[in-house]
Amino acid sequence: MRRVTFDLDVLRSFATGMDLGSFARAADRLGRSTSAVSAQLKKLEAQAGTPIFRKVGRGLALTEAGETMLAYARRLIDLNDEAAAAIHGVELEGWVRLGLQEDFSEALLPEVLGRFTRAHPKVRIEARVARNAELIERVIAGRLDLALAWSDGALTSHSERVAETPMCWVGSAAPREAWKASSGEPLPLAALEAPCLLRTAATNALDRAGIAWRLAFVSPSLGGLWAAAAAGLGVTVRTSIGLPASVRPLARGESGLPALPSLGLVLHRAEAEPGPAAARLAAIMLQAVRDAVPEFHSLPADVAGAGAAALVQAG
């Protein structure tokens, strides 16, 4: 097989266009013309030796090869930027205040902190693990620089929707007799204290399906929720991120439980243009999220024509 060396500038244009949902906006962001970005995409497909885009209606979406290419493009760009930051940015000092949901404290935080501190050992990070409302309140008040939180539809002044992940019913991983809708008994539900986006999603889905339920266990923390679900006190609703081995996601339709919607994930920033340390930490965290959360990347109709040959100016 021939050896291929991908052009990082080309990969950056590709990844930026997918992140922004528009290659016209990517061209503006990168200071290039749309025709230059179009030429880069043609070059990328030529180097890959396989189609990266497929036609969907008036626009394009990624092929399977395109999805694979996007994942590697992001990793290569991040590694390049991390190397540049490590060489030129070792002088970075100060504090970065980061807020996270409990779901991400074990799944993402060790990787994020490890990567960041290796590149910027002089920067100190204050990490706070809390519920949505508290995280957003602290960002608005300027007491956190960055916060990764589930979306309730409300956005702060400087926020970015970064992912969608399906919610799922979660029960004990141990073999035990499971509740079934046909039993006629109310579903025992384990939940976090209100207000909780996932608790509301669960009860709304059950009410729409006409399934009776009862609160069998209420916890102020995610650890208590996992313990209750593992012990079989009730089923709960979370995403697949950060599930401990003692619980498992229930298969779609298992026990007659209704389908659940997806949940948005938002990165909130205290400032429109964060400092260099906060900006670098945000980039590392976003890559960790992309690795943890499967996403479908579709391309709107500002990219049209055969393959990636034409880009339409944004109107």
mmCIF file of C-alpha atoms in Angstrom:
data_model
loop_
_atom_site.group_PDB
_atom_site.id
_atom_site.type_symbol
_atom_site.label_atom_id
_atom_site.label_comp_id
_atom_site.label_asym_id
_atom_site.label_seq_id
_atom_site.Cartn_x
_atom_site.Cartn_y
_atom_site.Cartn_z
ATOM 1 C CA MET A 1 0.000 0.000 0.000
ATOM 2 C CA ARG A 2 1.333 3.445 -0.906
ATOM 3 C CA ARG A 3 2.425 5.678 1.966
ATOM 4 C CA VAL A 4 0.205 8.741 2.380
ATOM 5 C CA THR A 5 1.147 11.831 4.393
ATOM 6 C CA PHE A 6 -1.937 13.917 5.062
ATOM 7 C CA ASP A 7 -1.666 17.693 5.042
ATOM 8 C CA LEU A 8 -2.484 19.091 8.504
ATOM 9 C CA ASP A 9 -3.847 22.334 7.018
ATOM 10 C CA VAL A 10 -6.238 20.275 4.895
ATOM 11 C CA LEU A 11 -7.275 18.179 7.891
ATOM 12 C CA ARG A 12 -7.834 21.351 9.930
ATOM 13 C CA SER A 13 -10.158 22.790 7.267
ATOM 14 C CA PHE A 14 -12.055 19.492 7.101
ATOM 15 C CA ALA A 15 -12.474 19.194 10.880
ATOM 16 C CA THR A 16 -13.352 22.869 11.327
ATOM 17 C CA GLY A 17 -16.046 22.656 8.653
ATOM 18 C CA MET A 18 -17.592 19.622 10.316
ATOM 19 C CA ASP A 19 -17.457 21.224 13.771
ATOM 20 C CA LEU A 20 -19.099 24.429 12.538
ATOM 21 C CA GLY A 21 -21.603 22.592 10.335
ATOM 22 C CA SER A 22 -20.550 24.728 7.371
ATOM 23 C CA PHE A 23 -17.435 24.923 5.230
ATOM 24 C CA ALA A 24 -18.307 28.508 4.304
ATOM 25 C CA ARG A 25 -18.065 29.422 7.990
ATOM 26 C CA ALA A 26 -14.899 27.329 8.262
ATOM 27 C CA ALA A 27 -13.358 29.355 5.431
ATOM 28 C CA ASP A 28 -14.147 32.568 7.330
ATOM 29 C CA ARG A 29 -12.773 31.142 10.573
ATOM 30 C CA LEU A 30 -9.523 30.019 8.909
ATOM 31 C CA GLY A 31 -9.055 33.109 6.753
ATOM 32 C CA ARG A 32 -9.389 31.261 3.444
ATOM 33 C CA SER A 33 -11.692 31.577 0.473
ATOM 34 C CA THR A 34 -14.424 28.978 0.007
ATOM 35 C CA SER A 35 -12.815 27.930 -3.259
ATOM 36 C CA ALA A 36 -9.543 27.267 -1.416
ATOM 37 C CA VAL A 37 -11.325 25.101 1.152
ATOM 38 C CA SER A 38 -13.148 23.275 -1.664
ATOM 39 C CA ALA A 39 -9.788 22.529 -3.284
ATOM 40 C CA GLN A 40 -8.489 21.224 0.045
ATOM 41 C CA LEU A 41 -11.431 18.836 0.365
ATOM 42 C CA LYS A 42 -10.849 17.534 -3.159
ATOM 43 C CA LYS A 43 -7.187 17.001 -2.243
ATOM 44 C CA LEU A 44 -8.200 15.124 0.906
ATOM 45 C CA GLU A 45 -10.467 12.757 -1.032
ATOM 46 C CA ALA A 46 -7.702 12.218 -3.580
ATOM 47 C CA GLN A 47 -5.186 11.407 -0.838
ATOM 48 C CA ALA A 48 -7.655 9.107 0.919
ATOM 49 C CA GLY A 49 -8.362 7.293 -2.341
ATOM 50 C CA THR A 50 -12.023 6.851 -1.413
ATOM 51 C CA PRO A 51 -15.111 9.085 -1.190
ATOM 52 C CA ILE A 52 -15.388 10.992 2.082
ATOM 53 C CA PHE A 53 -18.804 12.510 1.365
ATOM 54 C CA ARG A 54 -22.085 11.071 0.107
ATOM 55 C CA LYS A 55 -25.105 12.957 -1.226
ATOM 56 C CA VAL A 56 -28.076 13.353 1.123
ATOM 57 C CA GLY A 57 -30.859 15.369 -0.456
ATOM 58 C CA ARG A 58 -29.432 18.722 -1.496
ATOM 59 C CA GLY A 59 -26.397 18.393 0.750
ATOM 60 C CA LEU A 60 -23.747 15.890 1.761
ATOM 61 C CA ALA A 61 -23.002 13.665 4.730
ATOM 62 C CA LEU A 62 -19.904 11.728 5.664
ATOM 63 C CA THR A 63 -19.346 8.232 4.349
ATOM 64 C CA GLU A 64 -18.071 5.572 6.731
ATOM 65 C CA ALA A 65 -14.566 6.379 5.509
ATOM 66 C CA GLY A 66 -15.297 10.058 6.134
ATOM 67 C CA GLU A 67 -16.321 9.368 9.729
ATOM 68 C CA THR A 68 -13.070 7.464 10.243
ATOM 69 C CA MET A 69 -11.098 10.263 8.599
ATOM 70 C CA LEU A 70 -12.731 12.886 10.829
ATOM 71 C CA ALA A 71 -11.828 11.008 14.005
ATOM 72 C CA TYR A 72 -8.195 10.678 12.933
ATOM 73 C CA ALA A 73 -8.069 14.281 11.683
ATOM 74 C CA ARG A 74 -9.073 15.556 15.104
ATOM 75 C CA ARG A 75 -6.522 13.370 16.845
ATOM 76 C CA LEU A 76 -3.727 14.479 14.507
ATOM 77 C CA ILE A 77 -4.651 18.164 14.875
ATOM 78 C CA ASP A 78 -4.857 17.891 18.660
ATOM 79 C CA LEU A 79 -1.505 16.092 18.842
ATOM 80 C CA ASN A 80 0.071 18.753 16.615
ATOM 81 C CA ASP A 81 -1.403 21.569 18.721
ATOM 82 C CA GLU A 82 -0.408 19.841 21.938
ATOM 83 C CA ALA A 83 3.173 19.515 20.700
ATOM 84 C CA ALA A 84 3.237 23.191 19.703
ATOM 85 C CA ALA A 85 1.785 24.208 23.065
ATOM 86 C CA ALA A 86 4.262 22.044 24.963
ATOM 87 C CA ILE A 87 7.201 23.597 23.115
ATOM 88 C CA HIS A 88 6.067 27.216 23.039
ATOM 89 C CA GLY A 89 3.533 27.434 25.831
ATOM 90 C CA VAL A 90 5.417 26.110 28.854
ATOM 91 C CA GLU A 91 5.386 29.641 30.294
ATOM 92 C CA LEU A 92 1.625 29.433 30.874
ATOM 93 C CA GLU A 93 0.850 29.928 34.543
ATOM 94 C CA GLY A 94 -2.117 30.689 36.775
ATOM 95 C CA TRP A 95 -5.446 29.007 37.478
ATOM 96 C CA VAL A 96 -8.154 27.464 35.328
ATOM 97 C CA ARG A 97 -11.466 26.736 37.059
ATOM 98 C CA LEU A 98 -13.285 23.798 35.493
ATOM 99 C CA GLY A 99 -16.759 22.458 36.259
ATOM 100 C CA LEU A 100 -18.077 18.998 35.307
ATOM 101 C CA GLN A 101 -21.153 16.831 35.768
ATOM 102 C CA GLU A 102 -20.666 13.800 38.011
ATOM 103 C CA ASP A 103 -21.085 11.582 34.928
ATOM 104 C CA PHE A 104 -17.759 12.860 33.563
ATOM 105 C CA SER A 105 -15.679 13.036 36.718
ATOM 106 C CA GLU A 106 -14.341 9.492 36.373
ATOM 107 C CA ALA A 107 -14.870 8.957 32.638
ATOM 108 C CA LEU A 108 -13.138 12.117 31.367
ATOM 109 C CA LEU A 109 -11.431 14.062 34.149
ATOM 110 C CA PRO A 110 -8.307 11.878 34.623
ATOM 111 C CA GLU A 111 -7.517 11.896 30.892
ATOM 112 C CA VAL A 112 -8.176 15.625 30.515
ATOM 113 C CA LEU A 113 -6.103 16.612 33.536
ATOM 114 C CA GLY A 114 -3.291 14.248 32.570
ATOM 115 C CA ARG A 115 -2.951 15.612 29.042
ATOM 116 C CA PHE A 116 -3.157 19.210 30.180
ATOM 117 C CA THR A 117 -0.687 19.020 33.051
ATOM 118 C CA ARG A 118 1.902 17.217 30.932
ATOM 119 C CA ALA A 119 1.877 20.132 28.480
ATOM 120 C CA HIS A 120 1.401 22.935 31.045
ATOM 121 C CA PRO A 121 2.814 21.865 34.417
ATOM 122 C CA LYS A 122 2.781 25.439 35.784
ATOM 123 C CA VAL A 123 -0.975 25.891 35.346
ATOM 124 C CA ARG A 124 -3.090 24.863 38.327
ATOM 125 C CA ILE A 125 -6.611 23.520 37.790
ATOM 126 C CA GLU A 126 -9.479 23.841 40.227
ATOM 127 C CA ALA A 127 -12.062 21.209 39.283
ATOM 128 C CA ARG A 128 -15.605 21.261 40.665
ATOM 129 C CA VAL A 129 -18.005 18.347 40.215
ATOM 130 C CA ALA A 130 -21.609 19.511 40.586
ATOM 131 C CA ARG A 131 -25.133 19.426 39.143
ATOM 132 C CA ASN A 132 -26.204 21.389 36.039
ATOM 133 C CA ALA A 133 -27.839 24.337 37.762
ATOM 134 C CA GLU A 134 -24.868 24.999 40.034
ATOM 135 C CA LEU A 135 -22.342 24.746 37.189
ATOM 136 C CA ILE A 136 -24.214 27.214 34.993
ATOM 137 C CA GLU A 137 -24.773 29.590 37.919
ATOM 138 C CA ARG A 138 -21.046 29.588 38.670
ATOM 139 C CA VAL A 139 -20.106 30.247 35.019
ATOM 140 C CA ILE A 140 -22.514 33.200 34.845
ATOM 141 C CA ALA A 141 -21.140 34.571 38.119
ATOM 142 C CA GLY A 142 -17.555 34.244 36.842
ATOM 143 C CA ARG A 143 -16.616 31.621 39.457
ATOM 144 C CA LEU A 144 -15.863 28.993 36.786
ATOM 145 C CA ASP A 145 -13.943 29.532 33.546
ATOM 146 C CA LEU A 146 -15.377 26.441 31.840
ATOM 147 C CA ALA A 147 -18.199 24.009 32.572
ATOM 148 C CA LEU A 148 -19.365 20.864 30.774
ATOM 149 C CA ALA A 149 -23.067 20.346 31.480
ATOM 150 C CA TRP A 150 -26.170 18.637 30.148
ATOM 151 C CA SER A 151 -28.436 20.923 28.151
ATOM 152 C CA ASP A 152 -31.915 21.943 29.272
ATOM 153 C CA GLY A 153 -32.296 24.108 26.180
ATOM 154 C CA ALA A 154 -31.026 27.276 27.865
ATOM 155 C CA LEU A 155 -27.655 28.626 26.768
ATOM 156 C CA THR A 156 -25.341 31.036 28.532
ATOM 157 C CA SER A 157 -23.777 34.000 26.730
ATOM 158 C CA HIS A 158 -20.732 31.994 25.635
ATOM 159 C CA SER A 159 -21.800 28.379 25.174
ATOM 160 C CA GLU A 160 -21.315 25.704 22.537
ATOM 161 C CA ARG A 161 -23.424 22.604 21.997
ATOM 162 C CA VAL A 162 -20.793 19.903 21.545
ATOM 163 C CA ALA A 163 -22.598 16.551 21.428
ATOM 164 C CA GLU A 164 -25.846 14.602 21.559
ATOM 165 C CA THR A 165 -25.968 11.333 23.439
ATOM 166 C CA PRO A 166 -28.941 8.977 23.845
ATOM 167 C CA MET A 167 -30.439 8.497 27.285
ATOM 168 C CA CYS A 168 -31.025 4.914 28.364
ATOM 169 C CA TRP A 169 -32.772 2.981 31.098
ATOM 170 C CA VAL A 170 -30.243 1.550 33.545
ATOM 171 C CA GLY A 171 -30.703 -1.423 35.843
ATOM 172 C CA SER A 172 -28.686 -3.864 37.917
ATOM 173 C CA ALA A 173 -25.962 -5.866 36.180
ATOM 174 C CA ALA A 174 -26.622 -8.797 38.546
ATOM 175 C CA PRO A 175 -29.098 -11.464 37.431
ATOM 176 C CA ARG A 176 -32.397 -10.763 39.173
ATOM 177 C CA GLU A 177 -36.098 -10.777 38.407
ATOM 178 C CA ALA A 178 -36.828 -7.655 36.374
ATOM 179 C CA TRP A 179 -39.919 -5.468 36.407
ATOM 180 C CA LYS A 180 -42.140 -5.917 33.351
ATOM 181 C CA ALA A 181 -44.837 -3.601 32.034
ATOM 182 C CA SER A 182 -47.197 -6.584 31.778
ATOM 183 C CA SER A 183 -47.029 -7.112 35.549
ATOM 184 C CA GLY A 184 -49.410 -4.204 36.208
ATOM 185 C CA GLU A 185 -47.165 -3.015 39.059
ATOM 186 C CA PRO A 186 -45.820 0.580 39.068
ATOM 187 C CA LEU A 187 -42.230 0.835 37.856
ATOM 188 C CA PRO A 188 -39.838 1.427 40.784
ATOM 189 C CA LEU A 189 -37.790 4.462 39.759
ATOM 190 C CA ALA A 190 -34.446 5.533 41.241
ATOM 191 C CA ALA A 191 -33.599 9.180 40.601
ATOM 192 C CA LEU A 192 -31.543 12.153 41.680
ATOM 193 C CA GLU A 193 -33.135 14.883 43.743
ATOM 194 C CA ALA A 194 -35.184 17.378 41.710
ATOM 195 C CA PRO A 195 -34.559 19.359 39.639
ATOM 196 C CA CYS A 196 -32.965 16.778 37.342
ATOM 197 C CA LEU A 197 -33.189 16.739 33.531
ATOM 198 C CA LEU A 198 -32.935 12.955 33.301
ATOM 199 C CA ARG A 199 -35.485 12.356 36.061
ATOM 200 C CA THR A 200 -37.944 14.606 34.197
ATOM 201 C CA ALA A 201 -37.226 12.812 30.903
ATOM 202 C CA ALA A 202 -37.920 9.450 32.569
ATOM 203 C CA THR A 203 -41.229 10.441 34.134
ATOM 204 C CA ASN A 204 -42.393 12.218 30.958
ATOM 205 C CA ALA A 205 -41.628 9.123 28.852
ATOM 206 C CA LEU A 206 -43.451 6.846 31.312
ATOM 207 C CA ASP A 207 -46.474 9.158 31.474
ATOM 208 C CA ARG A 208 -46.720 9.339 27.668
ATOM 209 C CA ALA A 209 -46.568 5.540 27.491
ATOM 210 C CA GLY A 210 -49.257 5.205 30.164
ATOM 211 C CA ILE A 211 -46.928 3.312 32.504
ATOM 212 C CA ALA A 212 -47.468 3.820 36.234
ATOM 213 C CA TRP A 213 -44.353 4.537 38.300
ATOM 214 C CA ARG A 214 -43.275 5.271 41.857
ATOM 215 C CA LEU A 215 -40.164 6.899 43.272
ATOM 216 C CA ALA A 216 -38.461 4.000 45.024
ATOM 217 C CA PHE A 217 -35.185 5.793 45.769
ATOM 218 C CA VAL A 218 -34.029 9.426 45.667
ATOM 219 C CA SER A 219 -30.363 10.364 45.982
ATOM 220 C CA PRO A 220 -28.447 13.650 46.129
ATOM 221 C CA SER A 221 -25.467 12.042 44.370
ATOM 222 C CA LEU A 222 -24.734 9.820 41.414
ATOM 223 C CA GLY A 223 -22.910 7.333 43.654
ATOM 224 C CA GLY A 224 -26.100 6.735 45.631
ATOM 225 C CA LEU A 225 -28.056 6.307 42.416
ATOM 226 C CA TRP A 226 -25.649 3.634 41.142
ATOM 227 C CA ALA A 227 -25.856 1.796 44.476
ATOM 228 C CA ALA A 228 -29.665 1.756 44.352
ATOM 229 C CA ALA A 229 -29.775 0.551 40.741
ATOM 230 C CA ALA A 230 -27.123 -2.109 41.403
ATOM 231 C CA ALA A 231 -29.107 -3.383 44.409
ATOM 232 C CA GLY A 232 -32.246 -3.692 42.300
ATOM 233 C CA LEU A 233 -34.190 -1.029 44.212
ATOM 234 C CA GLY A 234 -35.273 0.538 40.947
ATOM 235 C CA VAL A 235 -34.300 1.437 37.396
ATOM 236 C CA THR A 236 -32.917 4.846 36.540
ATOM 237 C CA VAL A 237 -32.137 6.946 33.477
ATOM 238 C CA ARG A 238 -28.666 8.163 32.485
ATOM 239 C CA THR A 239 -26.482 8.037 29.380
ATOM 240 C CA SER A 240 -23.948 5.309 28.601
ATOM 241 C CA ILE A 241 -21.093 7.585 29.753
ATOM 242 C CA GLY A 242 -19.426 6.622 33.008
ATOM 243 C CA LEU A 243 -21.624 3.635 33.893
ATOM 244 C CA PRO A 244 -20.002 1.487 36.623
ATOM 245 C CA ALA A 245 -19.703 -2.273 36.174
ATOM 246 C CA SER A 246 -22.445 -2.867 38.769
ATOM 247 C CA VAL A 247 -25.166 -1.562 36.413
ATOM 248 C CA ARG A 248 -26.022 -1.993 32.754
ATOM 249 C CA PRO A 249 -28.029 -0.158 30.099
ATOM 250 C CA LEU A 250 -31.260 -2.015 29.373
ATOM 251 C CA ALA A 251 -31.832 -3.071 25.764
ATOM 252 C CA ARG A 252 -34.285 -1.030 23.720
ATOM 253 C CA GLY A 253 -37.816 -2.190 24.585
ATOM 254 C CA GLU A 254 -36.576 -4.433 27.402
ATOM 255 C CA SER A 255 -39.267 -4.981 30.053
ATOM 256 C CA GLY A 256 -41.649 -2.852 27.988
ATOM 257 C CA LEU A 257 -39.953 0.437 28.893
ATOM 258 C CA PRO A 258 -40.519 3.345 26.463
ATOM 259 C CA ALA A 259 -37.900 4.947 24.209
ATOM 260 C CA LEU A 260 -36.016 7.964 25.541
ATOM 261 C CA PRO A 261 -34.770 11.067 23.706
ATOM 262 C CA SER A 262 -31.187 12.217 23.303
ATOM 263 C CA LEU A 263 -29.577 14.697 25.646
ATOM 264 C CA GLY A 264 -27.449 17.619 24.533
ATOM 265 C CA LEU A 265 -24.066 18.362 26.044
ATOM 266 C CA VAL A 266 -22.916 21.980 26.247
ATOM 267 C CA LEU A 267 -19.579 23.621 26.993
ATOM 268 C CA HIS A 268 -20.133 26.912 28.823
ATOM 269 C CA ARG A 269 -17.400 29.568 28.928
ATOM 270 C CA ALA A 270 -17.267 32.538 31.280
ATOM 271 C CA GLU A 271 -15.762 34.723 28.530
ATOM 272 C CA ALA A 272 -16.137 34.859 24.755
ATOM 273 C CA GLU A 273 -12.345 34.752 24.359
ATOM 274 C CA PRO A 274 -10.909 32.741 27.261
ATOM 275 C CA GLY A 275 -7.257 33.011 28.191
ATOM 276 C CA PRO A 276 -4.668 30.710 26.576
ATOM 277 C CA ALA A 277 -4.723 28.170 29.408
ATOM 278 C CA ALA A 278 -8.531 27.958 29.530
ATOM 279 C CA ALA A 279 -8.717 27.765 25.723
ATOM 280 C CA ARG A 280 -6.229 24.885 25.651
ATOM 281 C CA LEU A 281 -8.033 23.025 28.423
ATOM 282 C CA ALA A 282 -11.326 23.472 26.537
ATOM 283 C CA ALA A 283 -9.790 21.994 23.376
ATOM 284 C CA ILE A 284 -8.479 18.943 25.242
ATOM 285 C CA MET A 285 -11.823 18.436 26.970
ATOM 286 C CA LEU A 286 -13.752 18.656 23.694
ATOM 287 C CA GLN A 287 -11.538 15.981 22.162
ATOM 288 C CA ALA A 288 -12.137 13.727 25.177
ATOM 289 C CA VAL A 289 -15.892 14.242 24.743
ATOM 290 C CA ARG A 290 -15.698 13.364 21.043
ATOM 291 C CA ASP A 291 -13.867 10.159 21.903
ATOM 292 C CA ALA A 292 -16.457 9.248 24.555
ATOM 293 C CA VAL A 293 -19.673 10.264 22.805
ATOM 294 C CA PRO A 294 -20.592 8.702 19.434
ATOM 295 C CA GLU A 295 -21.879 11.387 17.086
ATOM 296 C CA PHE A 296 -23.400 11.448 13.619
ATOM 297 C CA HIS A 297 -21.861 14.260 11.587
ATOM 298 C CA SER A 298 -24.078 15.553 8.779
ATOM 299 C CA LEU A 299 -23.266 18.356 6.388
ATOM 300 C CA PRO A 300 -25.853 21.024 5.520
ATOM 301 C CA ALA A 301 -26.577 22.153 1.997
ATOM 302 C CA ASP A 302 -23.856 24.813 1.877
ATOM 303 C CA VAL A 303 -21.671 22.030 0.477
ATOM 304 C CA ALA A 304 -23.193 20.829 -2.768
ATOM 305 C CA GLY A 305 -22.301 19.283 -6.074
ATOM 306 C CA ALA A 306 -20.380 16.160 -6.971
ATOM 307 C CA GLY A 307 -18.145 14.967 -4.154
ATOM 308 C CA ALA A 308 -16.619 17.938 -2.348
ATOM 309 C CA ALA A 309 -16.142 19.874 -5.547
ATOM 310 C CA ALA A 310 -18.253 22.959 -4.842
ATOM 311 C CA LEU A 311 -18.842 25.187 -1.858
ATOM 312 C CA VAL A 312 -21.702 27.669 -1.924
ATOM 313 C CA GLN A 313 -21.125 31.047 -0.318
ATOM 314 C CA ALA A 314 -23.163 31.509 2.857
ATOM 315 C CA GLY A 315 -25.919 34.044 2.264
#
